[in-house]
PDB file of C-alpha atoms in Angstrom:
ATOM      1  CA  THR A  10      -9.595  -4.642 -15.663  1.00 64.00           C
ATOM      2  CA  GLN A  11      -9.263  -6.028 -12.750  1.00 69.00           C
ATOM      3  CA  LEU A  12     -11.062  -5.052  -9.420  1.00 84.00           C
ATOM      4  CA  LEU A  13     -10.732  -5.734  -5.844  1.00 93.00           C
ATOM      5  CA  GLU A  14     -13.877  -4.672  -3.829  1.00 96.00           C
ATOM      6  CA  GLN A  15     -13.448  -3.931  -0.271  1.00 97.00           C
ATOM      7  CA  SER A  16     -16.353  -3.737   2.313  1.00 96.00           C
ATOM      8  CA  PRO A  17     -17.771  -1.626   4.591  1.00 97.00           C
ATOM      9  CA  GLN A  18     -15.636   1.419   3.302  1.00 96.00           C
ATOM     10  CA  PHE A  19     -16.561   2.398   7.226  1.00 97.00           C
ATOM     11  CA  LEU A  20     -17.395   0.977  10.289  1.00 97.00           C
ATOM     12  CA  SER A  21     -17.401   2.214  14.071  1.00 97.00           C
ATOM     13  CA  ILE A  22     -18.509  -0.097  16.745  1.00 97.00           C
ATOM     14  CA  GLN A  23     -18.075  -1.009  20.682  1.00 97.00           C
ATOM     15  CA  GLU A  24     -15.261  -2.150  21.993  1.00 97.00           C
ATOM     16  CA  GLY A  25     -15.748  -6.025  22.559  1.00 97.00           C
ATOM     17  CA  GLU A  26     -17.972  -6.204  19.646  1.00 97.00           C
ATOM     18  CA  ASN A  27     -16.925  -8.922  16.575  1.00 98.00           C
ATOM     19  CA  LEU A  28     -16.180  -7.638  12.873  1.00 98.00           C
ATOM     20  CA  THR A  29     -15.635  -8.834   9.440  1.00 98.00           C
ATOM     21  CA  VAL A  30     -13.974  -7.255   6.465  1.00 98.00           C
ATOM     22  CA  TYR A  31     -14.663  -8.358   2.965  1.00 98.00           C
ATOM     23  CA  CYS A  32     -12.492  -8.618  -0.189  1.00 97.00           C
ATOM     24  CA  ASN A  33     -14.409  -9.822  -3.415  1.00 96.00           C
ATOM     25  CA  SER A  34     -12.865  -9.942  -6.816  1.00 95.00           C
ATOM     26  CA  SER A  35     -14.035 -11.805  -9.976  1.00 93.00           C
ATOM     27  CA  SER A  36     -10.137 -12.215 -10.710  1.00 92.00           C
ATOM     28  CA  VAL A  37      -7.893 -15.295  -9.340  1.00 94.00           C
ATOM     29  CA  PHE A  38      -4.730 -13.895  -7.219  1.00 94.00           C
ATOM     30  CA  SER A  39      -2.064 -15.571  -6.792  1.00 93.00           C
ATOM     31  CA  SER A  40      -1.857 -14.266  -3.164  1.00 93.00           C
ATOM     32  CA  LEU A  41      -4.050 -11.860  -1.046  1.00 96.00           C
ATOM     33  CA  GLN A  42      -2.126  -9.810   1.048  1.00 97.00           C
ATOM     34  CA  TRP A  43      -3.974  -7.379   4.182  1.00 98.00           C
ATOM     35  CA  TYR A  44      -2.569  -4.528   5.579  1.00 98.00           C
ATOM     36  CA  ARG A  45      -3.474  -1.628   8.220  1.00 98.00           C
ATOM     37  CA  GLN A  46      -2.489   2.125   8.147  1.00 97.00           C
ATOM     38  CA  GLU A  47      -2.302   4.294  10.872  1.00 95.00           C
ATOM     39  CA  PRO A  48      -2.779   8.224  10.400  1.00 92.00           C
ATOM     40  CA  GLY A  49       0.459   9.510   9.425  1.00 92.00           C
ATOM     41  CA  GLU A  50       2.252   6.119   9.102  1.00 95.00           C
ATOM     42  CA  GLY A  51       2.475   3.874   5.956  1.00 96.00           C
ATOM     43  CA  PRO A  52       0.319   0.461   5.583  1.00 97.00           C
ATOM     44  CA  VAL A  53       1.837  -2.461   7.745  1.00 97.00           C
ATOM     45  CA  LEU A  54       1.537  -5.723   6.540  1.00 97.00           C
ATOM     46  CA  LEU A  55      -0.694  -8.162   8.574  1.00 97.00           C
ATOM     47  CA  VAL A  56      -0.802 -11.239   6.819  1.00 97.00           C
ATOM     48  CA  THR A  57      -0.438 -12.791   3.283  1.00 95.00           C
ATOM     49  CA  VAL A  58      -2.814 -15.864   2.473  1.00 96.00           C
ATOM     50  CA  VAL A  59      -1.462 -17.498  -0.637  1.00 94.00           C
ATOM     51  CA  THR A  60      -3.848 -20.805  -0.873  1.00 95.00           C
ATOM     52  CA  GLY A  61      -7.187 -21.445  -1.518  1.00 96.00           C
ATOM     53  CA  GLY A  62      -9.125 -21.532   1.472  1.00 96.00           C
ATOM     54  CA  GLU A  63      -6.385 -20.629   3.808  1.00 96.00           C
ATOM     55  CA  VAL A  64      -7.126 -19.792   7.414  1.00 98.00           C
ATOM     56  CA  LYS A  65      -4.286 -17.369   9.278  1.00 97.00           C
ATOM     57  CA  LYS A  66      -4.807 -15.972  13.116  1.00 97.00           C
ATOM     58  CA  LEU A  67      -3.053 -13.148  14.213  1.00 96.00           C
ATOM     59  CA  LYS A  68      -3.995 -13.109  17.717  1.00 96.00           C
ATOM     60  CA  ARG A  69      -8.088 -11.538  17.507  1.00 97.00           C
ATOM     61  CA  LEU A  70      -7.342 -11.474  14.102  1.00 98.00           C
ATOM     62  CA  THR A  71      -8.059 -14.625  11.669  1.00 98.00           C
ATOM     63  CA  PHE A  72      -7.857 -14.290   7.605  1.00 98.00           C
ATOM     64  CA  GLN A  73      -9.219 -16.328   5.353  1.00 98.00           C
ATOM     65  CA  PHE A  74      -8.311 -17.023   1.567  1.00 97.00           C
ATOM     66  CA  GLY A  75     -11.813 -18.060  -0.744  1.00 97.00           C
ATOM     67  CA  ASP A  76     -11.355 -21.600  -2.257  1.00 97.00           C
ATOM     68  CA  ALA A  77     -11.014 -19.925  -5.226  1.00 96.00           C
ATOM     69  CA  ARG A  78      -8.684 -17.597  -4.193  1.00 96.00           C
ATOM     70  CA  LYS A  79     -11.046 -14.710  -5.664  1.00 96.00           C
ATOM     71  CA  ASP A  80     -12.240 -13.190  -2.358  1.00 97.00           C
ATOM     72  CA  SER A  81     -10.763 -12.642   1.618  1.00 98.00           C
ATOM     73  CA  SER A  82     -12.156 -11.765   4.645  1.00 98.00           C
ATOM     74  CA  LEU A  83     -10.712 -10.260   7.519  1.00 98.00           C
ATOM     75  CA  HIS A  84     -12.613 -11.536  10.984  1.00 98.00           C
ATOM     76  CA  ILE A  85     -11.756  -9.463  14.746  1.00 98.00           C
ATOM     77  CA  THR A  86     -12.883 -10.764  17.468  1.00 98.00           C
ATOM     78  CA  ALA A  87     -13.650  -8.879  20.512  1.00 98.00           C
ATOM     79  CA  ALA A  88     -12.314  -5.741  18.796  1.00 97.00           C
ATOM     80  CA  GLN A  89     -10.312  -3.340  21.028  1.00 97.00           C
ATOM     81  CA  THR A  90      -9.554   0.626  20.538  1.00 96.00           C
ATOM     82  CA  GLY A  91      -5.709  -0.278  19.729  1.00 96.00           C
ATOM     83  CA  ASP A  92      -7.489  -1.984  16.159  1.00 97.00           C
ATOM     84  CA  THR A  93      -8.501   1.476  15.056  1.00 97.00           C
ATOM     85  CA  GLY A  94      -6.949   1.970  11.750  1.00 97.00           C
ATOM     86  CA  LEU A  95      -7.471   1.992   7.908  1.00 97.00           C
ATOM     87  CA  TYR A  96      -7.334  -1.979   6.629  1.00 98.00           C
ATOM     88  CA  LEU A  97      -6.767  -3.042   3.064  1.00 97.00           C
ATOM     89  CA  CYS A  98      -6.725  -5.514   1.134  1.00 97.00           C
ATOM     90  CA  ALA A  99      -4.223  -6.228  -1.778  1.00 96.00           C
ATOM     91  CA  GLY A 100      -4.602  -8.869  -4.525  1.00 95.00           C
ATOM     92  CA  ALA A 101      -1.204  -9.735  -6.440  1.00 93.00           C
ATOM     93  CA  PHE A 102      -0.720 -11.786  -9.628  1.00 89.00           C
ATOM     94  CA  ARG A 103       1.483 -12.372 -12.158  1.00 86.00           C
ATOM     95  CA  VAL A 104       2.689 -10.573 -14.886  1.00 82.00           C
ATOM     96  CA  ASP A 105       5.909 -12.015 -17.066  1.00 82.00           C
ATOM     97  CA  SER A 106       8.182 -12.455 -14.186  1.00 78.00           C
ATOM     98  CA  ASN A 107       6.876  -9.776 -11.914  1.00 79.00           C
ATOM     99  CA  TYR A 108       4.175  -9.890  -9.622  1.00 83.00           C
ATOM    100  CA  GLN A 109       1.637  -6.864  -9.574  1.00 87.00           C
ATOM    101  CA  LEU A 110      -0.680  -6.094  -7.320  1.00 92.00           C
ATOM    102  CA  ILE A 111      -4.337  -4.451  -7.040  1.00 93.00           C
ATOM    103  CA  TRP A 112      -5.835  -2.278  -3.958  1.00 95.00           C
ATOM    104  CA  GLY A 113      -9.170  -2.186  -2.249  1.00 96.00           C
ATOM    105  CA  ALA A 114     -10.296   1.214  -1.421  1.00 95.00           C
ATOM    106  CA  GLY A 115      -9.763   0.394   2.237  1.00 96.00           C
ATOM    107  CA  THR A 116     -12.168  -0.045   5.256  1.00 97.00           C
ATOM    108  CA  LYS A 117     -11.820   2.777   8.058  1.00 97.00           C
ATOM    109  CA  LEU A 118     -12.323   0.830  11.182  1.00 98.00           C
ATOM    110  CA  ILE A 119     -12.793   3.057  14.664  1.00 97.00           C
ATOM    111  CA  ILE A 120     -13.092   0.970  18.077  1.00 97.00           C
ATOM    112  CA  LYS A 121     -15.203   3.235  20.633  1.00 97.00           C
ATOM    113  CA  PRO A 122     -13.960   2.487  24.423  1.00 95.00           C
TER     114      PRO A 122
ATOM    115  CA  ASP B   8      17.110   0.475  12.120  1.00 66.00           C
ATOM    116  CA  THR B   9      14.525   1.818   9.613  1.00 72.00           C
ATOM    117  CA  ALA B  10      13.692  -0.881   6.908  1.00 93.00           C
ATOM    118  CA  VAL B  11      12.424   1.754   4.514  1.00 97.00           C
ATOM    119  CA  SER B  12      13.147   5.619   4.994  1.00 96.00           C
ATOM    120  CA  GLN B  13      12.348   8.013   2.928  1.00 97.00           C
ATOM    121  CA  THR B  14      12.652  11.913   3.096  1.00 97.00           C
ATOM    122  CA  PRO B  15      11.623  14.044   3.419  1.00 97.00           C
ATOM    123  CA  LYS B  16       8.451  13.471   5.800  1.00 97.00           C
ATOM    124  CA  TYR B  17       6.362  17.206   4.989  1.00 97.00           C
ATOM    125  CA  LEU B  18       7.416  19.134   1.939  1.00 97.00           C
ATOM    126  CA  VAL B  19       5.425  22.493   0.973  1.00 97.00           C
ATOM    127  CA  THR B  20       6.576  24.381  -2.029  1.00 97.00           C
ATOM    128  CA  GLN B  21       4.736  26.902  -4.524  1.00 97.00           C
ATOM    129  CA  MET B  22       3.375  25.714  -7.723  1.00 97.00           C
ATOM    130  CA  GLY B  23       5.865  25.543 -10.599  1.00 97.00           C
ATOM    131  CA  ASN B  24       8.473  24.349  -8.473  1.00 97.00           C
ATOM    132  CA  ASP B  25      10.724  21.067  -8.748  1.00 97.00           C
ATOM    133  CA  LYS B  26      11.113  18.790  -6.024  1.00 97.00           C
ATOM    134  CA  SER B  27      12.658  15.377  -4.826  1.00 97.00           C
ATOM    135  CA  ILE B  28      11.628  12.640  -2.489  1.00 98.00           C
ATOM    136  CA  LYS B  29      14.222  10.323  -1.412  1.00 98.00           C
ATOM    137  CA  CYS B  30      14.057   6.317  -0.826  1.00 97.00           C
ATOM    138  CA  GLU B  31      16.282   4.235   0.920  1.00 97.00           C
ATOM    139  CA  GLN B  32      15.753   0.172   1.827  1.00 97.00           C
ATOM    140  CA  ASN B  33      17.943  -1.974   4.286  1.00 96.00           C
ATOM    141  CA  LEU B  34      15.826  -5.065   3.813  1.00 95.00           C
ATOM    142  CA  GLY B  35      17.571  -6.322   0.857  1.00 94.00           C
ATOM    143  CA  HIS B  36      14.939  -6.249  -1.673  1.00 94.00           C
ATOM    144  CA  ASP B  37      14.819  -6.259  -5.415  1.00 91.00           C
ATOM    145  CA  THR B  38      11.653  -4.422  -6.058  1.00 92.00           C
ATOM    146  CA  MET B  39      10.583  -0.926  -5.184  1.00 94.00           C
ATOM    147  CA  TYR B  40       8.029   1.563  -5.720  1.00 95.00           C
ATOM    148  CA  TRP B  41       6.354   4.567  -5.918  1.00 96.00           C
ATOM    149  CA  TYR B  42       2.590   4.800  -4.965  1.00 96.00           C
ATOM    150  CA  LYS B  43       0.754   7.480  -4.331  1.00 96.00           C
ATOM    151  CA  GLN B  44      -2.358   8.402  -1.944  1.00 95.00           C
ATOM    152  CA  ASP B  45      -5.249  10.419  -2.353  1.00 90.00           C
ATOM    153  CA  SER B  46      -7.193  12.210   0.121  1.00 88.00           C
ATOM    154  CA  LYS B  47      -9.760   9.047   0.252  1.00 87.00           C
ATOM    155  CA  LYS B  48      -6.870   6.939   1.160  1.00 89.00           C
ATOM    156  CA  PHE B  49      -6.631   4.766  -2.044  1.00 91.00           C
ATOM    157  CA  LEU B  50      -3.458   3.621  -2.920  1.00 94.00           C
ATOM    158  CA  LYS B  51      -2.520   4.315  -6.670  1.00 93.00           C
ATOM    159  CA  ILE B  52       0.955   2.820  -7.754  1.00 93.00           C
ATOM    160  CA  MET B  53       3.081   5.124  -9.890  1.00 94.00           C
ATOM    161  CA  PHE B  54       6.207   3.389 -10.384  1.00 92.00           C
ATOM    162  CA  SER B  55       8.013  -0.139  -9.818  1.00 91.00           C
ATOM    163  CA  TYR B  56      11.842  -0.662 -10.227  1.00 90.00           C
ATOM    164  CA  ASN B  57      13.057  -4.633 -10.146  1.00 87.00           C
ATOM    165  CA  ASN B  58      16.758  -4.747  -9.863  1.00 83.00           C
ATOM    166  CA  LYS B  59      16.777  -0.780 -11.139  1.00 80.00           C
ATOM    167  CA  GLU B  60      15.037  -1.717 -14.190  1.00 84.00           C
ATOM    168  CA  LEU B  61      11.704   0.219 -14.468  1.00 85.00           C
ATOM    169  CA  ILE B  62       8.946  -2.270 -14.939  1.00 81.00           C
ATOM    170  CA  ILE B  63       5.773  -0.614 -13.919  1.00 78.00           C
ATOM    171  CA  ASN B  64       5.186   3.143 -15.104  1.00 77.00           C
ATOM    172  CA  GLU B  65       1.543   3.646 -15.041  1.00 78.00           C
ATOM    173  CA  THR B  66      -0.188   6.992 -16.310  1.00 80.00           C
ATOM    174  CA  VAL B  67       1.591   9.298 -14.581  1.00 88.00           C
ATOM    175  CA  PRO B  68       2.753  12.774 -15.778  1.00 90.00           C
ATOM    176  CA  ASN B  69       5.875  12.997 -17.235  1.00 91.00           C
ATOM    177  CA  ARG B  70       6.379  16.039 -14.673  1.00 95.00           C
ATOM    178  CA  PHE B  71       7.206  12.614 -13.043  1.00 95.00           C
ATOM    179  CA  SER B  72      10.579  11.301 -13.225  1.00 94.00           C
ATOM    180  CA  PRO B  73      11.505   8.224 -10.890  1.00 93.00           C
ATOM    181  CA  LYS B  74      15.845   7.349 -10.808  1.00 93.00           C
ATOM    182  CA  SER B  75      16.887   3.996  -9.507  1.00 92.00           C
ATOM    183  CA  PRO B  76      20.814   4.646  -8.673  1.00 91.00           C
ATOM    184  CA  ASP B  77      21.249   1.125  -7.277  1.00 91.00           C
ATOM    185  CA  LYS B  78      18.476  -1.273  -6.099  1.00 90.00           C
ATOM    186  CA  ALA B  79      18.880   0.245  -2.673  1.00 95.00           C
ATOM    187  CA  HIS B  80      17.358   3.647  -3.383  1.00 96.00           C
ATOM    188  CA  LEU B  81      14.319   4.754  -5.620  1.00 96.00           C
ATOM    189  CA  ASN B  82      13.860   8.427  -6.133  1.00 96.00           C
ATOM    190  CA  LEU B  83      11.167  10.422  -7.290  1.00 97.00           C
ATOM    191  CA  HIS B  84      11.940  13.939  -8.855  1.00 97.00           C
ATOM    192  CA  ILE B  85       8.532  16.088  -9.797  1.00 97.00           C
ATOM    193  CA  ASN B  86       9.151  19.057 -11.923  1.00 97.00           C
ATOM    194  CA  SER B  87       6.623  22.021 -12.615  1.00 97.00           C
ATOM    195  CA  LEU B  88       4.475  20.913  -9.205  1.00 97.00           C
ATOM    196  CA  GLU B  89       0.762  21.707  -9.472  1.00 97.00           C
ATOM    197  CA  LEU B  90      -1.814  21.914  -7.091  1.00 96.00           C
ATOM    198  CA  GLY B  91      -3.312  18.404  -8.035  1.00 94.00           C
ATOM    199  CA  ASP B  92       0.094  16.720  -7.045  1.00 96.00           C
ATOM    200  CA  SER B  93      -0.579  17.581  -3.511  1.00 96.00           C
ATOM    201  CA  ALA B  94      -1.205  14.330  -1.513  1.00 96.00           C
ATOM    202  CA  VAL B  95       1.013  11.380  -0.164  1.00 97.00           C
ATOM    203  CA  TYR B  96       3.635   9.686  -1.447  1.00 98.00           C
ATOM    204  CA  PHE B  97       5.166   6.532  -0.214  1.00 98.00           C
ATOM    205  CA  CYS B  98       7.715   4.659  -0.666  1.00 97.00           C
ATOM    206  CA  ALA B  99       8.116   0.574  -0.608  1.00 97.00           C
ATOM    207  CA  SER B 100       9.762  -2.269  -1.006  1.00 96.00           C
ATOM    208  CA  SER B 101       9.464  -6.005  -1.824  1.00 93.00           C
ATOM    209  CA  GLN B 102      10.504  -9.655  -2.614  1.00 89.00           C
ATOM    210  CA  LEU B 103       9.241 -11.260  -4.447  1.00 78.00           C
ATOM    211  CA  ASN B 104       5.305 -11.831  -3.725  1.00 77.00           C
ATOM    212  CA  LYS B 105       5.858 -11.467  -0.098  1.00 82.00           C
ATOM    213  CA  GLY B 106       4.508  -8.070   0.825  1.00 92.00           C
ATOM    214  CA  LEU B 107       5.591  -5.166   0.703  1.00 95.00           C
ATOM    215  CA  PHE B 108       7.177  -2.707   3.285  1.00 96.00           C
ATOM    216  CA  PHE B 109       6.282   0.935   3.366  1.00 97.00           C
ATOM    217  CA  GLY B 110       7.732   4.040   4.585  1.00 97.00           C
ATOM    218  CA  SER B 111       6.345   6.757   6.876  1.00 96.00           C
ATOM    219  CA  GLY B 112       5.064   8.810   3.583  1.00 97.00           C
ATOM    220  CA  THR B 113       5.843  12.510   2.539  1.00 98.00           C
ATOM    221  CA  GLN B 114       3.018  14.620   2.449  1.00 97.00           C
ATOM    222  CA  LEU B 115       3.324  17.010  -0.325  1.00 97.00           C
ATOM    223  CA  SER B 116       1.446  20.605  -0.483  1.00 97.00           C
ATOM    224  CA  VAL B 117       1.677  22.396  -3.348  1.00 97.00           C
ATOM    225  CA  LEU B 118       0.372  26.210  -2.951  1.00 96.00           C
TER     226      LEU B 118
END
């Protein structure tokens, strides 16, 4: 059974601080996706990382895919109250001609003003 | 234009009733999904369709039946609703491995 462990489950910090969220697995993924979900809405795709060691930046958010494609991190610099939300990672793997996802349990992030 | 739209947004119903949730995507994606999100916010795949063909059917009660009339639509019908069915249900679509686009969810409350 494939597992994707996401940590921390909950994080509450002051505006302006930095933070990192981790997703780890013993399985190799073809890609790793990060989503943000706000209350009452569906998850919104932030980024997909595909290549081992890949780093992608989205303004103050930096996403990294591990060299072995088994883990990923999301780093937020100088967090703002608008970053508050539930962050989810999902690892994609191929089954026959289709892709399936396994999901992390999510990180609930609260940024205090 | 909403990319993935599902209706209704809220569904409150009595135990034992039958209800349906509709989903439509205008992104031209080949694959559509139904997910269930529990109170702890964990997303669990229920069904996946690729070009109207069922490709994932996780262990869900057979009271849940998906139907895909065409590749832009994936509806979910639930028979004999139970208290434990209360959750938020999300429809999503994707193209290959490029990430999922979700609807805004249907909050189902079974009384």
